[in-house]
PDB file of C-alpha atoms in Angstrom:
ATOM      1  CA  UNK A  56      49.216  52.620 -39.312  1.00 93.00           C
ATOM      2  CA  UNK A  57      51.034  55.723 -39.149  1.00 96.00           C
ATOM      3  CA  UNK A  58      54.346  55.961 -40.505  1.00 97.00           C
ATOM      4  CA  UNK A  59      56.884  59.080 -40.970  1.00 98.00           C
ATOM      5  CA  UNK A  60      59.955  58.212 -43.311  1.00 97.00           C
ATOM      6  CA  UNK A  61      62.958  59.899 -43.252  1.00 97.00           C
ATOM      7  CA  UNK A  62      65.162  60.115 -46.648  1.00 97.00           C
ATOM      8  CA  UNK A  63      68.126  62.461 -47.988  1.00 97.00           C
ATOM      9  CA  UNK A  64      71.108  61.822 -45.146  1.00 97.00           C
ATOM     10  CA  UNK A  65      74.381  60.928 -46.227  1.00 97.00           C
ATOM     11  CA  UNK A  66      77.991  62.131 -46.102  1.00 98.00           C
ATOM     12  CA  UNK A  67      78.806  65.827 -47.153  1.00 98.00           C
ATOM     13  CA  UNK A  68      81.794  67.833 -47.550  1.00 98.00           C
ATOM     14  CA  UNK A  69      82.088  70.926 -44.655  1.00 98.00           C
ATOM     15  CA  UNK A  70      80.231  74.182 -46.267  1.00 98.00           C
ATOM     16  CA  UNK A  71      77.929  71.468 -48.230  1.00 98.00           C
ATOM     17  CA  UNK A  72      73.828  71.262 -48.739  1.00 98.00           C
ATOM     18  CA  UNK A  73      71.335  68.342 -48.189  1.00 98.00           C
ATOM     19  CA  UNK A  74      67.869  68.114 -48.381  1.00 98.00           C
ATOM     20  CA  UNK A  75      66.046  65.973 -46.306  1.00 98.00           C
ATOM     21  CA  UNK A  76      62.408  64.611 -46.674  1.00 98.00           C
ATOM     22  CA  UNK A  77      59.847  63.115 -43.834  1.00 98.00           C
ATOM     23  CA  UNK A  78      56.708  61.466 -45.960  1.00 98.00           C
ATOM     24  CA  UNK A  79      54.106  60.967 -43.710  1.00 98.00           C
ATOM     25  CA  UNK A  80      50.592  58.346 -43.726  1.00 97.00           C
ATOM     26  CA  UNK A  81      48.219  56.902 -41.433  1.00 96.00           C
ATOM     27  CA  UNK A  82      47.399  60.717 -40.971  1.00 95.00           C
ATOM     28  CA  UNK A  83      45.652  64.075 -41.188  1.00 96.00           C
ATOM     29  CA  UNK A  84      49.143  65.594 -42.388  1.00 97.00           C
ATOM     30  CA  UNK A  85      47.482  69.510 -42.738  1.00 97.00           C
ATOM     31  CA  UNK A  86      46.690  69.301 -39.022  1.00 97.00           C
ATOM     32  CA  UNK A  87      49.408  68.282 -37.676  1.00 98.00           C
ATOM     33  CA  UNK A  88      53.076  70.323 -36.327  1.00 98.00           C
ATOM     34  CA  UNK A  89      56.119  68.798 -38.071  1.00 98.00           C
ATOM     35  CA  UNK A  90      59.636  69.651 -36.766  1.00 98.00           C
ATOM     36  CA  UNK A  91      62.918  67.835 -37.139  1.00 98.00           C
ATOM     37  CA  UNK A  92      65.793  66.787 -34.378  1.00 98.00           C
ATOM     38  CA  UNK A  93      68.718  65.939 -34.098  1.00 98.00           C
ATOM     39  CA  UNK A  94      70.916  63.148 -32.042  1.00 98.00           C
ATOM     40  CA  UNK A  95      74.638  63.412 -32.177  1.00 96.00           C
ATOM     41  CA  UNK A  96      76.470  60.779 -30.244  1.00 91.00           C
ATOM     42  CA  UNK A  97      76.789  61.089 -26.600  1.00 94.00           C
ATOM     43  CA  UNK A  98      74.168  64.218 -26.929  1.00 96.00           C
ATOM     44  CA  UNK A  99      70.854  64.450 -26.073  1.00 97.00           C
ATOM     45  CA  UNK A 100      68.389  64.781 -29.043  1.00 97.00           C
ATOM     46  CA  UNK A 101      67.647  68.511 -29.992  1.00 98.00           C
ATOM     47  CA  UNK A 102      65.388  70.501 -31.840  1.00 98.00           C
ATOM     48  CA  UNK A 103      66.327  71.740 -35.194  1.00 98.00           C
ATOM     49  CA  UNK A 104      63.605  73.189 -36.812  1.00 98.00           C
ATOM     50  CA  UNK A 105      59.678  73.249 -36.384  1.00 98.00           C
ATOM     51  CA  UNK A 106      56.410  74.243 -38.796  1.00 98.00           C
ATOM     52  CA  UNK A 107      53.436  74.917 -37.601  1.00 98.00           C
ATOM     53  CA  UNK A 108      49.653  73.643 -39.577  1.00 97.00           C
ATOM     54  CA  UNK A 109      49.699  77.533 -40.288  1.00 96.00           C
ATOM     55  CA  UNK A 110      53.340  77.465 -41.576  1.00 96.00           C
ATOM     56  CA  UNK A 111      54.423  79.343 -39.033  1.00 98.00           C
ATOM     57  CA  UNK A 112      58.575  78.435 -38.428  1.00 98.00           C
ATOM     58  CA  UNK A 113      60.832  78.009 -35.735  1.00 98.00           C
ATOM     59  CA  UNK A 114      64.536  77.647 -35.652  1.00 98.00           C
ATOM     60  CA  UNK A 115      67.610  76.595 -33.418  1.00 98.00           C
ATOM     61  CA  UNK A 116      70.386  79.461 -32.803  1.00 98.00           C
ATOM     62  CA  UNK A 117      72.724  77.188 -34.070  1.00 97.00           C
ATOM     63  CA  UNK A 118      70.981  77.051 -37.337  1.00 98.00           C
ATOM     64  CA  UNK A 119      69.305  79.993 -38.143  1.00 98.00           C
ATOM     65  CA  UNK A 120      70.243  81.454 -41.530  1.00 97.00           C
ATOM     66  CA  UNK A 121      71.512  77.769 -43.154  1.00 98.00           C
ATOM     67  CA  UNK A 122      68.569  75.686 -42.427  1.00 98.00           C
ATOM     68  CA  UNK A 123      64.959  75.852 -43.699  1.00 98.00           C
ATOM     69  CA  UNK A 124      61.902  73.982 -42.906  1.00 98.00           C
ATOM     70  CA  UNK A 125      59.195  73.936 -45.422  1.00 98.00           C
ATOM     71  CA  UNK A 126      56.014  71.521 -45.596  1.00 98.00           C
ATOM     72  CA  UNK A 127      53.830  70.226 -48.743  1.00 98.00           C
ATOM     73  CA  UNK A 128      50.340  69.307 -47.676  1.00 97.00           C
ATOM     74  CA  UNK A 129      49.009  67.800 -50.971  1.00 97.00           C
ATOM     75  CA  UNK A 130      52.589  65.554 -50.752  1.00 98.00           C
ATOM     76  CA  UNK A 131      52.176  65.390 -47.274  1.00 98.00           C
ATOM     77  CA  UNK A 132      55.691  65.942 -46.501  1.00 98.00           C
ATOM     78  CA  UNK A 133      57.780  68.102 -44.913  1.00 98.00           C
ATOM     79  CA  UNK A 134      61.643  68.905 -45.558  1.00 98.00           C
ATOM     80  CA  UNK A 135      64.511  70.394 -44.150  1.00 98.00           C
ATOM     81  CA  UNK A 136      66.885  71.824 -46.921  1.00 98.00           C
ATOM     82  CA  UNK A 137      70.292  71.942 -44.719  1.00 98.00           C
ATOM     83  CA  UNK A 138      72.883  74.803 -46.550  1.00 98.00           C
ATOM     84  CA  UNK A 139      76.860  75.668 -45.202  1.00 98.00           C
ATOM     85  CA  UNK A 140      76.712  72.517 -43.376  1.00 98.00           C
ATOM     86  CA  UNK A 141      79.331  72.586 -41.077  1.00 98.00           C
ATOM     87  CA  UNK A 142      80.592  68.887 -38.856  1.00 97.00           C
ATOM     88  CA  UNK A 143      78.856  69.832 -35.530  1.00 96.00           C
ATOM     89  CA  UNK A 144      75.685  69.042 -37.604  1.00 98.00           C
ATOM     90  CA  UNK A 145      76.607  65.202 -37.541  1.00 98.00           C
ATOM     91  CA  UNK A 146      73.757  63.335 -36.412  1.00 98.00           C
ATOM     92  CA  UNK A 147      70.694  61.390 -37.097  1.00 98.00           C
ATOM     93  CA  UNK A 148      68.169  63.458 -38.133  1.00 98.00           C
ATOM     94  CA  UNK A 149      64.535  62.993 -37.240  1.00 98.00           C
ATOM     95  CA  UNK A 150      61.054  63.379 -38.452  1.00 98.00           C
ATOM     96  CA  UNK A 151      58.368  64.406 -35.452  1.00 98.00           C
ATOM     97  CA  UNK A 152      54.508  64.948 -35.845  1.00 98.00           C
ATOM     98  CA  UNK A 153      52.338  66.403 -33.194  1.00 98.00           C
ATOM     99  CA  UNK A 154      48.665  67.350 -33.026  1.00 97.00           C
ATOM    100  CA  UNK A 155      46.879  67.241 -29.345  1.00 96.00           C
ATOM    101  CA  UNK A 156      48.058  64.415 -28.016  1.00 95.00           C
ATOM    102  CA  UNK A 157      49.284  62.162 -30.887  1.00 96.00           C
ATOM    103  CA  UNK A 158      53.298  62.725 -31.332  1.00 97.00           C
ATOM    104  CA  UNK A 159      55.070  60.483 -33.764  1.00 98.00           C
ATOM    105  CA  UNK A 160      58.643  59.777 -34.725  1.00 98.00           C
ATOM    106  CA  UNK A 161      60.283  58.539 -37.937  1.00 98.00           C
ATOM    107  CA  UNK A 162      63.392  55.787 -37.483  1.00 97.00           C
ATOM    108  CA  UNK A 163      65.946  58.889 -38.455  1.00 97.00           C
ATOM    109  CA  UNK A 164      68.651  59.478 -41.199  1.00 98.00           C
ATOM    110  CA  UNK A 165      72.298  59.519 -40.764  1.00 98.00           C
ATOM    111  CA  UNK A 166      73.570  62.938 -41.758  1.00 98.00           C
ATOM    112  CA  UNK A 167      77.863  63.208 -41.553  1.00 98.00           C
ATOM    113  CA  UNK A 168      79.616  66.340 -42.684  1.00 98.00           C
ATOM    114  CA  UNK A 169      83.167  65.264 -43.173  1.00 97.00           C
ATOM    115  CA  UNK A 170      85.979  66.291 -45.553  1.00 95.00           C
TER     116      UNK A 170
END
């Protein structure tokens, strides 16, 4: 079955990095768009970042210049490397896959920037 698995949330210090990683199976991972979202409580769930097949990126205002979204085909995963995090970037973070009409979701990681 297909699964996308989220890793690399935790707590971080205000002005601190993370990197997190969505490993993906039960599909054709080269064909597919990956982009990751965000939930903070009370919010609605928002994109952060997208990559196209082609590799072609797409960001949110709000993180522009201190997020980057990169994909490995042959590791079938894609990442989101997360610098000068600030605490309005609390939330659960999460994987999405789309290609025609198949769109997946992984079960999210916890990311809290706190001093």
């Amino acid at each position: 079955q297909v699964q996308l698995v989220e890793s690399g949330g935790g707590l971080v210090q205000p002005g601190g990095s993370l990197r997190l990683s969505c490993a993906a199976s039960g599909i054709i991972f080269r064909l597919y768009a990956m982009a990751w979202y965000r939930q903070a409580p009370g919010k609605q769930r928002e994109l952060v970042a997208a990559i196209t097949s082609g590799g072609s990126t797409t960001y949110a205002s709000s993180v522009k210049g201190r997020f980057t979204i990169s994909r490995d085909n042959p590791k079938n995963t894609v990442y989101l490397q997360m610098n000068s995090l600030k605490p309005e970037d609390t939330a659960v973070y999460y994987c999405n896959g789309v290609y025609v009409v198949q769109n997946y979701w992984g079960q999210g990681t916890q990311v809290t920037v706190s001093s």
